[in-house]
Amino acid sequence: MSALARTLPIRAFDVAEIRMDFPILSRQVHGKPLVFLDSAASAQKPRAVLDAMTQAFECEYANVHRGAYWLSEKATTNYEAAREKVRAFINATSDSEIVFTKGATDAINLVAASYGRMVLKPGDEIVLTALEHHSNIVPWQLIAEQTGAVIKVVPINADGSVSVDRFADVICAKTRIVAVAHVSNVLGTVLPIELIAQLSHKVGAKLLVDGCQGIVHEQVDVQALGCDFYAFSGHKLYGPNAIGVLWARAELLAAMPPYQGGGEMIAIVTFEKSTWAEAPAKFEAGTPPIVPAIGLGAAIDYLNGIDRTAAAAHERDLLHYAMAELPKVPGVKLVGTAQNKASVQSFTMDGAHPHDLATVLDRSGVCVRAGHHCAQPLMDVLGVTATARASFGIYNTRGEVDALIVALHKAREVLQ
Amino acid sequence: MTTSMPTAPDTPVMISPEMTFAELKDNFALFDDWEDRYRYIIDLGRKLPPFPIEFQTEANKVRGCMSQVWLVPGHDVSDGRRFAFAADSDAHIVKGLVAVLGILFSGQTPDTIASIDPEVAFGDLGLDQHLSPSRRNGLVAMVQKIKEYAKA
């Protein structure tokens, strides 16, 4: 099935055509056309994903693995085919390096609880950046508390960029784990993963990348990035929620103890002692998210079917257009203007709380996120309590940026 | 050095609504579009008694994700048995919605407070999306606090 998908010709990128693939984009909210600018929180799903999941439930559903009957074999084949699709998508060397999780948060918690507990000793250091999402902070705090390890934070620059020099200042012989976002969910900053990987490995530390925002905007090759763990969620990648991926180097997964116990993850169980299955099964206790995994596989097939280089250029165009137009609205200030950015733009408006902005924009059909974006430490660094954030996916248009601008002018009138 | 420093009051001035919820609903029905409704709500917030900055403390903060809300419980000055509260938000619309909660709850008897379903009331105004229990925002948390305080 995946072989067939790969042989399908790649469509030339046409945003009007792309929009037709996403049923929800034709709906209205509050009597206005939907302008969905919140894909960084969760992306909309193409028909192909919905169809694949319906097909899985209607025709090919049973529990996976060790079923002796045809239907279970079929479901298992589909589930494992999704794993192969993920492997190829991120250029991992083997299927067994792909662990399906509940989501990216679950994947990071897995690494912290399993790998972290295995290696961290009192005084060891975990290096994070000031722009991390709470899900790449709190799991490390939990394991630091349990092991006596210490968290060190790499500061960011005023424009939201991160200097490699700052990493060089913080990473030292005591560093065991470095955990960073590929792309900031608030600022859009793209982090120099290859260089951070080199610095980490020089001192023998492992690098985890929170790829939630990274994998949706660019082609990810985990081998080229040089990291040791890469975590992402399905629902931001135009797939369903309740499915995430942890990629880890085979030798790390082999050495790591299980994260949760249950069915599927064992080899032999007696009341005296149990032995574990090989990875990835070792980390997939219980019945896995079967249909969400199949849905994620369909999302990957969908993305493989479009010209992703052109899609990335389209997203960049939207970002640059928004970055040029937003400051023309009186009182609007951009938050996050690093050179290397993905299509995520935070902003504030003088005299208007981001929550109020989002509330008024909603009545124009414009969906933006407002708040601390699960990055309270970053808000402190930026000196704000909240921002409004517009994020652009493959299906957004310049016309939608225009609609945002018109709605912002209206909001300004209401809120001044 | 000076002896005439005014001492800070123990509590901010409690909200004592100038209209009933039925009157608010009638006023609301006069507006054709949401921009005007939000303007009206913001005005309601602006007319709230001042909430001095020294009460914007962590202890008085109601947890919410998008905006900050502070709440101080107390009693109606005209009738010490009735529950009242003072509250504030750093967001204008949220502050206006706080005023709507004031109209519903502040100065009411504990029995009345227990019997009011603010979700229904907000629904009558077309504002239900601001108070659905699934939204983990400051207003929902504020209603919970009001109900707890009124019971105590």
XYZ file of C-alpha atoms in Angstrom:
568
model
C 0.000 0.000 0.000
C 2.785 2.396 0.892
C 4.691 1.274 -2.178
C 1.661 2.221 -4.260
C 1.418 5.606 -2.539
C 5.049 6.320 -3.314
C 4.626 5.584 -6.985
C 1.713 8.022 -7.316
C 2.789 11.205 -9.107
C 3.362 14.207 -6.878
C 0.773 16.924 -7.512
C 1.928 20.422 -8.387
C 1.156 22.664 -5.403
C -2.091 24.582 -5.852
C -3.558 25.965 -2.644
C -7.092 26.140 -4.086
C -6.859 22.436 -4.850
C -5.363 21.670 -1.436
C -8.269 23.466 0.261
C -10.723 21.165 -1.518
C -9.073 18.226 0.244
C -10.015 19.598 3.691
C -13.800 19.343 4.181
C -13.950 21.638 7.211
C -12.483 24.601 5.338
C -15.702 25.156 3.429
C -17.777 25.695 6.572
C -18.774 28.997 8.113
C -18.581 30.165 11.733
C -20.837 32.930 13.052
C -22.066 33.303 9.470
C -18.571 34.094 8.167
C -16.215 31.906 6.129
C -13.865 30.003 8.430
C -10.367 31.531 8.516
C -8.413 28.919 10.411
C -5.082 30.329 11.614
C -4.455 27.924 14.482
C -2.837 24.931 12.812
C 0.108 25.113 15.233
C -2.315 24.040 17.972
C -3.917 21.342 15.847
C -4.174 21.106 12.077
C -7.306 20.267 10.085
C -7.564 16.844 8.447
C -7.733 16.043 4.743
C -10.489 13.766 3.419
C -7.859 11.050 2.810
C -7.206 10.774 6.561
C -10.908 10.678 7.422
C -11.524 8.035 4.744
C -8.626 5.867 5.884
C -9.912 5.909 9.457
C -13.484 5.176 8.413
C -12.254 2.319 6.230
C -10.209 0.947 9.157
C -13.210 1.011 11.487
C -15.803 -0.168 8.945
C -13.926 -2.925 7.186
C -10.598 -3.806 8.773
C -10.891 -3.402 12.517
C -9.676 -5.877 15.146
C -7.059 -5.786 17.855
C -3.534 -6.043 16.521
C -0.709 -8.600 17.011
C -1.056 -12.294 17.813
C -4.564 -12.612 16.382
C -4.817 -15.908 14.548
C -7.675 -14.803 12.306
C -7.599 -12.905 9.015
C -9.161 -9.666 10.300
C -6.602 -9.286 13.079
C -3.827 -10.038 10.589
C -5.213 -7.332 8.325
C -5.438 -4.756 11.155
C -1.901 -5.658 12.244
C -0.609 -5.259 8.703
C -2.219 -1.813 8.436
C -0.921 -0.725 11.840
C 2.617 -1.872 11.055
C 2.409 -0.329 7.574
C 1.799 3.011 9.314
C 5.008 2.473 11.268
C 6.902 1.903 8.015
C 5.375 5.089 6.572
C 6.621 7.057 9.580
C 10.082 5.473 9.262
C 10.375 6.457 5.614
C 8.934 9.942 6.299
C 11.691 10.818 8.771
C 14.358 8.608 7.163
C 14.947 6.411 10.210
C 17.093 3.347 9.576
C 14.621 0.787 10.898
C 10.924 0.292 11.761
C 11.956 -0.824 15.216
C 13.138 2.712 15.962
C 9.563 4.022 15.655
C 7.546 3.891 18.889
C 3.884 4.859 18.695
C 2.750 6.920 21.680
C -0.361 8.837 22.747
C 1.233 12.043 21.552
C 4.415 14.090 21.691
C 3.949 14.813 25.404
C 3.754 11.086 26.045
C 6.874 10.522 23.921
C 8.910 13.084 25.895
C 7.654 11.685 29.192
C 8.724 8.242 27.987
C 12.290 9.408 27.336
C 12.477 11.346 30.614
C 11.113 8.475 32.694
C 12.981 5.659 30.954
C 16.234 7.058 29.592
C 16.392 9.893 32.137
C 15.962 7.614 35.123
C 18.529 5.195 33.667
C 21.351 7.696 33.213
C 20.809 10.684 35.509
C 22.800 10.948 38.739
C 22.751 13.739 41.339
C 24.423 16.846 39.908
C 24.024 15.765 36.273
C 22.613 18.458 34.038
C 19.653 18.583 31.671
C 19.882 21.475 29.202
C 16.692 23.126 27.895
C 16.064 26.470 26.157
C 14.007 29.418 27.363
C 11.498 28.925 24.546
C 10.376 25.374 25.361
C 6.755 24.261 25.553
C 5.699 23.048 29.010
C 5.687 19.477 27.683
C 9.446 19.750 27.135
C 10.023 21.295 30.571
C 7.827 19.559 33.112
C 8.788 15.911 32.321
C 12.420 16.937 32.912
C 11.548 18.697 36.163
C 9.829 15.533 37.376
C 12.812 13.325 36.592
C 15.286 15.924 37.920
C 13.435 15.876 41.229
C 13.628 12.093 41.370
C 17.281 11.760 40.367
C 18.909 14.888 41.790
C 19.743 16.155 38.310
C 19.750 19.896 37.636
C 18.043 21.824 34.827
C 20.048 24.469 32.950
C 18.397 26.908 30.572
C 19.894 28.352 27.387
C 18.685 31.973 27.017
C 17.197 33.377 23.817
C 17.875 36.671 22.049
C 15.400 39.561 21.996
C 14.186 38.704 18.478
C 13.445 35.126 19.545
C 16.513 33.628 17.903
C 18.881 31.249 19.648
C 22.662 31.604 19.381
C 24.763 28.471 19.136
C 27.321 30.265 21.334
C 24.808 30.319 24.191
C 24.496 26.538 23.910
C 28.286 26.262 23.999
C 28.219 28.317 27.232
C 25.724 26.044 28.963
C 26.522 22.545 27.669
C 29.384 21.101 29.715
C 30.895 17.853 30.972
C 28.011 17.465 33.445
C 25.379 17.609 30.683
C 23.667 14.251 30.091
C 20.571 15.298 28.159
C 19.821 18.265 25.908
C 16.145 18.724 25.037
C 15.065 21.424 22.591
C 12.212 22.331 20.282
C 12.879 22.002 16.558
C 10.630 25.040 16.023
C 9.233 27.315 18.757
C 5.442 27.054 19.017
C 5.240 30.723 20.084
C 7.989 32.468 18.114
C 8.358 30.234 15.076
C 12.132 30.224 15.559
C 13.846 27.279 13.849
C 16.643 25.949 16.045
C 20.007 24.863 14.572
C 19.581 21.202 15.505
C 22.646 19.888 13.652
C 24.945 22.269 15.544
C 23.243 21.592 18.878
C 23.655 17.859 18.207
C 27.402 18.324 17.640
C 27.796 20.294 20.866
C 25.776 17.701 22.798
C 27.695 14.747 21.451
C 31.054 16.402 22.094
C 30.377 16.050 25.838
C 28.672 12.657 25.518
C 25.144 14.018 26.052
C 22.081 12.855 24.116
C 19.843 15.277 22.223
C 16.049 15.055 22.253
C 14.174 17.189 19.736
C 10.544 18.155 20.301
C 9.539 18.061 16.652
C 5.847 18.971 16.980
C 6.177 22.260 15.102
C 9.219 21.259 13.064
C 7.970 18.245 11.163
C 4.902 20.062 9.850
C 6.879 22.748 8.058
C 9.900 20.945 6.651
C 11.098 17.556 5.503
C 12.750 15.936 8.505
C 15.663 13.527 8.169
C 16.555 12.325 11.662
C 19.883 10.935 10.486
C 20.904 14.252 8.923
C 19.736 16.210 11.983
C 22.017 14.075 14.116
C 19.742 14.028 17.170
C 19.151 10.943 19.336
C 15.410 11.265 20.004
C 12.765 12.987 17.862
C 9.192 13.331 19.176
C 6.106 14.575 17.348
C 2.346 14.334 17.380
C -0.013 13.196 14.637
C -2.650 15.880 15.025
C -0.402 18.793 14.098
C 0.713 16.904 10.993
C -2.802 16.823 9.470
C -3.394 13.441 11.097
C -5.663 12.450 13.992
C -4.963 13.067 17.651
C -4.276 10.338 20.221
C -1.215 9.291 18.222
C 2.351 10.460 18.578
C 5.746 9.190 17.542
C 8.980 8.729 19.371
C 11.937 8.029 17.151
C 15.070 6.941 18.988
C 18.328 5.333 17.924
C 18.038 1.550 18.060
C 20.846 1.115 20.580
C 19.177 3.588 22.959
C 15.803 1.839 22.771
C 17.542 -1.501 23.347
C 19.217 -0.210 26.517
C 16.226 1.667 27.929
C 13.941 0.022 30.509
C 10.172 -0.111 29.834
C 8.136 2.990 30.588
C 4.814 1.321 31.349
C 3.942 -2.303 32.011
C 1.120 -4.298 30.471
C 0.214 -6.533 27.586
C 2.092 -6.336 24.264
C 5.375 -5.246 25.884
C 6.438 -8.539 27.455
C 8.247 -11.689 26.365
C 7.653 -13.986 29.367
C 5.644 -13.171 32.484
C 5.798 -15.091 35.755
C 4.977 -13.741 39.192
C 8.684 -13.924 40.033
C 9.915 -11.982 37.027
C 8.981 -10.822 33.548
C 11.150 -10.250 30.543
C 10.531 -7.605 27.948
C 9.770 -7.723 24.288
C 12.165 -6.017 21.901
C 11.615 -2.369 20.949
C 9.303 -0.938 19.793
C 6.866 -3.386 21.465
C 8.704 -2.891 24.784
C 7.376 0.682 24.845
C 3.858 0.003 23.568
C 2.124 -1.498 26.600
C -1.544 -2.288 26.159
C -3.674 -2.036 23.048
C -2.067 0.699 20.946
C -3.921 3.558 19.197
C -4.575 1.358 16.158
C -6.808 3.515 13.993
C -5.083 6.815 14.893
C -1.806 5.228 13.739
C -3.456 4.247 10.457
C -4.789 7.813 10.177
C -1.292 9.181 10.706
C -0.036 6.874 7.970
C -2.721 8.303 5.658
C -1.660 11.867 6.553
C 1.908 10.981 5.610
C 0.728 9.463 2.318
C -1.202 12.676 1.690
C 1.831 14.880 2.356
C 4.016 12.632 0.219
C 1.521 13.179 -2.581
C 1.993 16.949 -2.687
C 5.052 18.999 -3.581
C 6.311 19.703 -0.070
C 9.062 22.035 -1.208
C 6.444 24.212 -2.886
C 4.190 23.872 0.170
C 7.012 25.095 2.414
C 7.631 28.034 0.054
C 3.898 28.831 0.173
C 3.929 28.828 3.994
C 7.003 31.050 3.989
C 5.248 33.481 1.648
C 2.262 33.642 4.034
C 4.572 34.252 6.989
C 6.453 37.064 5.239
C 3.207 38.616 4.023
C 1.759 38.513 7.557
C 4.985 39.892 9.043
C 4.765 42.811 6.600
C 1.028 43.490 7.022
C 0.485 42.981 10.773
C 2.647 45.937 11.937
C 0.620 48.245 9.641
C -2.332 47.815 12.011
C -1.951 50.594 14.609
C -0.610 49.285 17.906
C 0.292 45.834 16.606
C 3.762 44.546 17.466
C 5.339 41.330 16.237
C 6.712 38.934 18.837
C 9.388 36.679 17.333
C 11.282 38.017 14.332
C 14.243 35.644 14.071
C 15.847 35.226 10.646
C 15.099 31.544 10.383
C 11.406 31.077 11.130
C 8.555 28.708 10.389
C 5.067 30.047 9.631
C 4.051 30.889 13.194
C 3.612 34.541 14.194
C 2.871 35.862 17.657
C 1.805 39.470 18.114
C 0.326 41.900 20.590
C -1.855 44.980 20.173
C -1.382 47.958 22.498
C -4.335 48.406 24.828
C -5.941 45.108 23.827
C -5.526 41.888 25.747
C -4.765 38.947 23.425
C -7.759 37.107 24.894
C -10.036 40.015 23.947
C -8.477 40.120 20.489
C -9.104 36.428 19.886
C -12.676 36.803 21.174
C -13.493 39.645 18.768
C -11.643 38.039 15.826
C -13.725 34.914 16.323
C -16.879 36.851 15.375
C -15.222 37.561 12.025
C -14.647 33.829 11.582
C -10.915 34.229 12.285
C -9.430 31.582 14.597
C -6.224 32.600 16.361
C -4.832 31.399 19.653
C -4.335 33.701 22.632
C -2.587 33.031 25.897
C 0.744 31.816 27.173
C 0.759 28.952 24.642
C 1.949 26.510 27.332
C 5.227 28.428 27.494
C 4.992 30.514 30.669
C 8.791 30.747 31.181
C 9.057 32.202 27.653
C 6.310 34.754 28.406
C 8.362 35.867 31.421
C 11.445 36.300 29.214
C 9.413 38.293 26.678
C 7.902 40.407 29.458
C 4.284 39.692 28.513
C 1.567 37.567 30.128
C 0.146 36.445 26.802
C 0.320 36.897 23.032
C -2.047 36.317 20.144
C -0.711 33.840 17.606
C -1.547 33.197 13.977
C -0.079 30.058 12.431
C -0.248 29.048 8.796
C -0.577 25.587 7.300
C -0.473 24.310 3.733
C -4.130 25.277 3.171
C -3.994 28.934 4.224
C -4.030 31.806 1.732
C -2.969 35.431 1.439
C -6.680 36.229 1.381
C -6.920 34.779 4.895
C -4.049 36.986 6.060
C -6.054 39.911 4.626
C -9.139 38.727 6.534
C -7.050 38.660 9.732
C -5.893 42.238 9.106
C -9.430 43.503 8.435
C -10.661 41.744 11.591
C -7.812 43.267 13.606
C -8.786 46.793 12.502
C -12.347 46.037 13.600
C -11.150 44.585 16.907
C -9.082 47.678 17.529
C -12.178 49.859 17.155
C -14.113 47.695 19.599
C -11.352 47.428 22.171
C -9.964 50.975 22.209
C 7.847 60.370 58.269
C 4.268 61.360 57.602
C 1.440 60.248 59.834
C -1.355 60.996 57.389
C -0.742 57.971 55.139
C -4.157 56.553 54.280
C -4.412 52.979 55.428
C -5.280 50.405 52.776
C -8.830 49.068 53.064
C -9.262 45.403 53.969
C -11.352 44.685 50.914
C -12.070 46.457 47.644
C -15.530 47.949 47.044
C -17.977 45.124 46.376
C -19.944 44.961 43.125
C -23.519 46.216 43.577
C -25.269 45.886 40.224
C -27.429 48.708 38.946
C -29.582 46.487 36.767
C -31.207 43.097 36.898
C -30.303 40.270 34.578
C -33.665 40.679 32.808
C -32.806 44.319 32.065
C -29.390 43.307 30.791
C -31.009 40.755 28.494
C -33.393 43.414 27.099
C -30.509 45.806 26.473
C -28.532 43.086 24.778
C -31.366 42.318 22.395
C -31.176 45.872 21.018
C -27.818 45.275 19.335
C -27.560 43.991 15.785
C -23.964 42.912 15.693
C -21.363 41.379 17.929
C -18.968 44.295 17.775
C -21.614 46.445 19.501
C -22.412 43.728 22.023
C -18.751 43.432 22.963
C -18.522 47.234 23.223
C -21.463 47.149 25.634
C -19.884 44.352 27.674
C -16.604 46.263 27.849
C -18.546 49.309 29.110
C -20.130 47.192 31.839
C -16.615 46.247 32.913
C -15.450 49.853 32.898
C -18.301 50.798 35.241
C -17.247 48.271 37.888
C -16.005 49.725 41.177
C -12.215 50.174 41.093
C -10.225 47.110 42.072
C -7.008 48.450 43.614
C -3.783 46.939 42.363
C -2.797 45.716 45.841
C -5.588 43.159 45.572
C -4.199 41.755 42.314
C -2.317 39.115 44.291
C -1.541 35.480 43.634
C -3.863 34.539 46.497
C -6.800 36.354 44.883
C -6.045 35.028 41.400
C -8.443 32.626 39.757
C -6.569 30.211 37.528
C -7.192 30.559 33.832
C -5.137 29.967 30.749
C -5.756 32.988 28.569
C -6.311 35.971 30.855
C -5.967 36.831 34.522
C -8.949 37.158 36.863
C -8.858 38.266 40.510
C -11.720 37.702 42.937
C -12.289 38.918 46.514
C -15.427 37.585 48.268
C -17.347 39.657 50.805
C -20.774 40.770 51.881
C -23.332 43.249 50.658
C -22.987 46.504 52.642
C -26.749 47.049 52.868
C -27.393 43.579 54.170
C -24.507 41.696 55.764
C -26.099 38.297 55.046
C -26.005 38.650 51.320
C -22.941 37.489 49.447
C -21.072 39.975 47.286
C -17.734 40.093 45.543
C -15.218 42.355 43.923
C -13.346 41.177 40.861
C -11.148 42.331 38.017
C -9.426 41.063 34.885
C -6.572 42.287 32.730
C -8.709 41.627 29.632
C -11.492 44.115 28.808
C -14.080 41.638 27.577
C -13.379 39.260 30.433
C -13.792 42.173 32.848
C -17.147 42.925 31.216
C -18.152 39.289 31.625
C -17.111 39.590 35.263
C -19.637 42.455 35.475
C -22.290 40.132 34.001
C -21.463 37.601 36.738
C -21.812 40.514 39.187
C -25.334 41.174 37.909
C -26.133 37.481 38.364
C -24.529 36.849 41.748
C -23.305 39.868 43.679
C -25.728 40.914 46.410
C -27.830 37.762 46.177
C -28.759 35.408 48.992
C -26.892 32.089 49.217
C -30.080 30.230 48.194
C -30.478 32.329 45.061
C -26.818 31.877 44.185
C -27.117 28.118 44.536
C -30.165 28.109 42.246
C -28.657 30.221 39.430
C -27.228 28.354 36.462
C -24.870 30.903 34.889
C -24.421 28.700 31.830
C -28.107 29.086 31.014
C -27.928 32.838 31.661
C -24.866 33.258 29.427
C -26.643 31.108 26.846
C -29.576 33.552 26.895
C -27.127 36.296 25.949
C -25.436 34.195 23.264
C -22.283 34.204 25.368
C -22.354 30.514 26.258
C -19.006 29.857 24.589
C -17.394 31.933 27.355
C -18.740 29.771 30.139
C -18.869 26.210 28.946
C -17.401 23.919 31.602
C -15.089 22.408 29.009
C -13.313 25.754 28.705
C -10.714 25.877 31.401
C -10.846 29.634 31.662
C -10.879 32.063 34.542
C -14.623 32.715 34.352
C -15.560 29.087 34.859
C -13.177 28.893 37.804
C -14.654 32.150 39.104
C -18.203 30.771 39.085
C -16.993 27.724 41.021
C -15.390 29.998 43.621
C -18.481 32.191 43.922
C -20.637 29.118 44.520
C -18.190 27.791 47.134
C -17.880 31.124 48.964
C -21.657 31.657 48.959
C -22.158 28.226 50.535
C -19.595 28.848 53.276
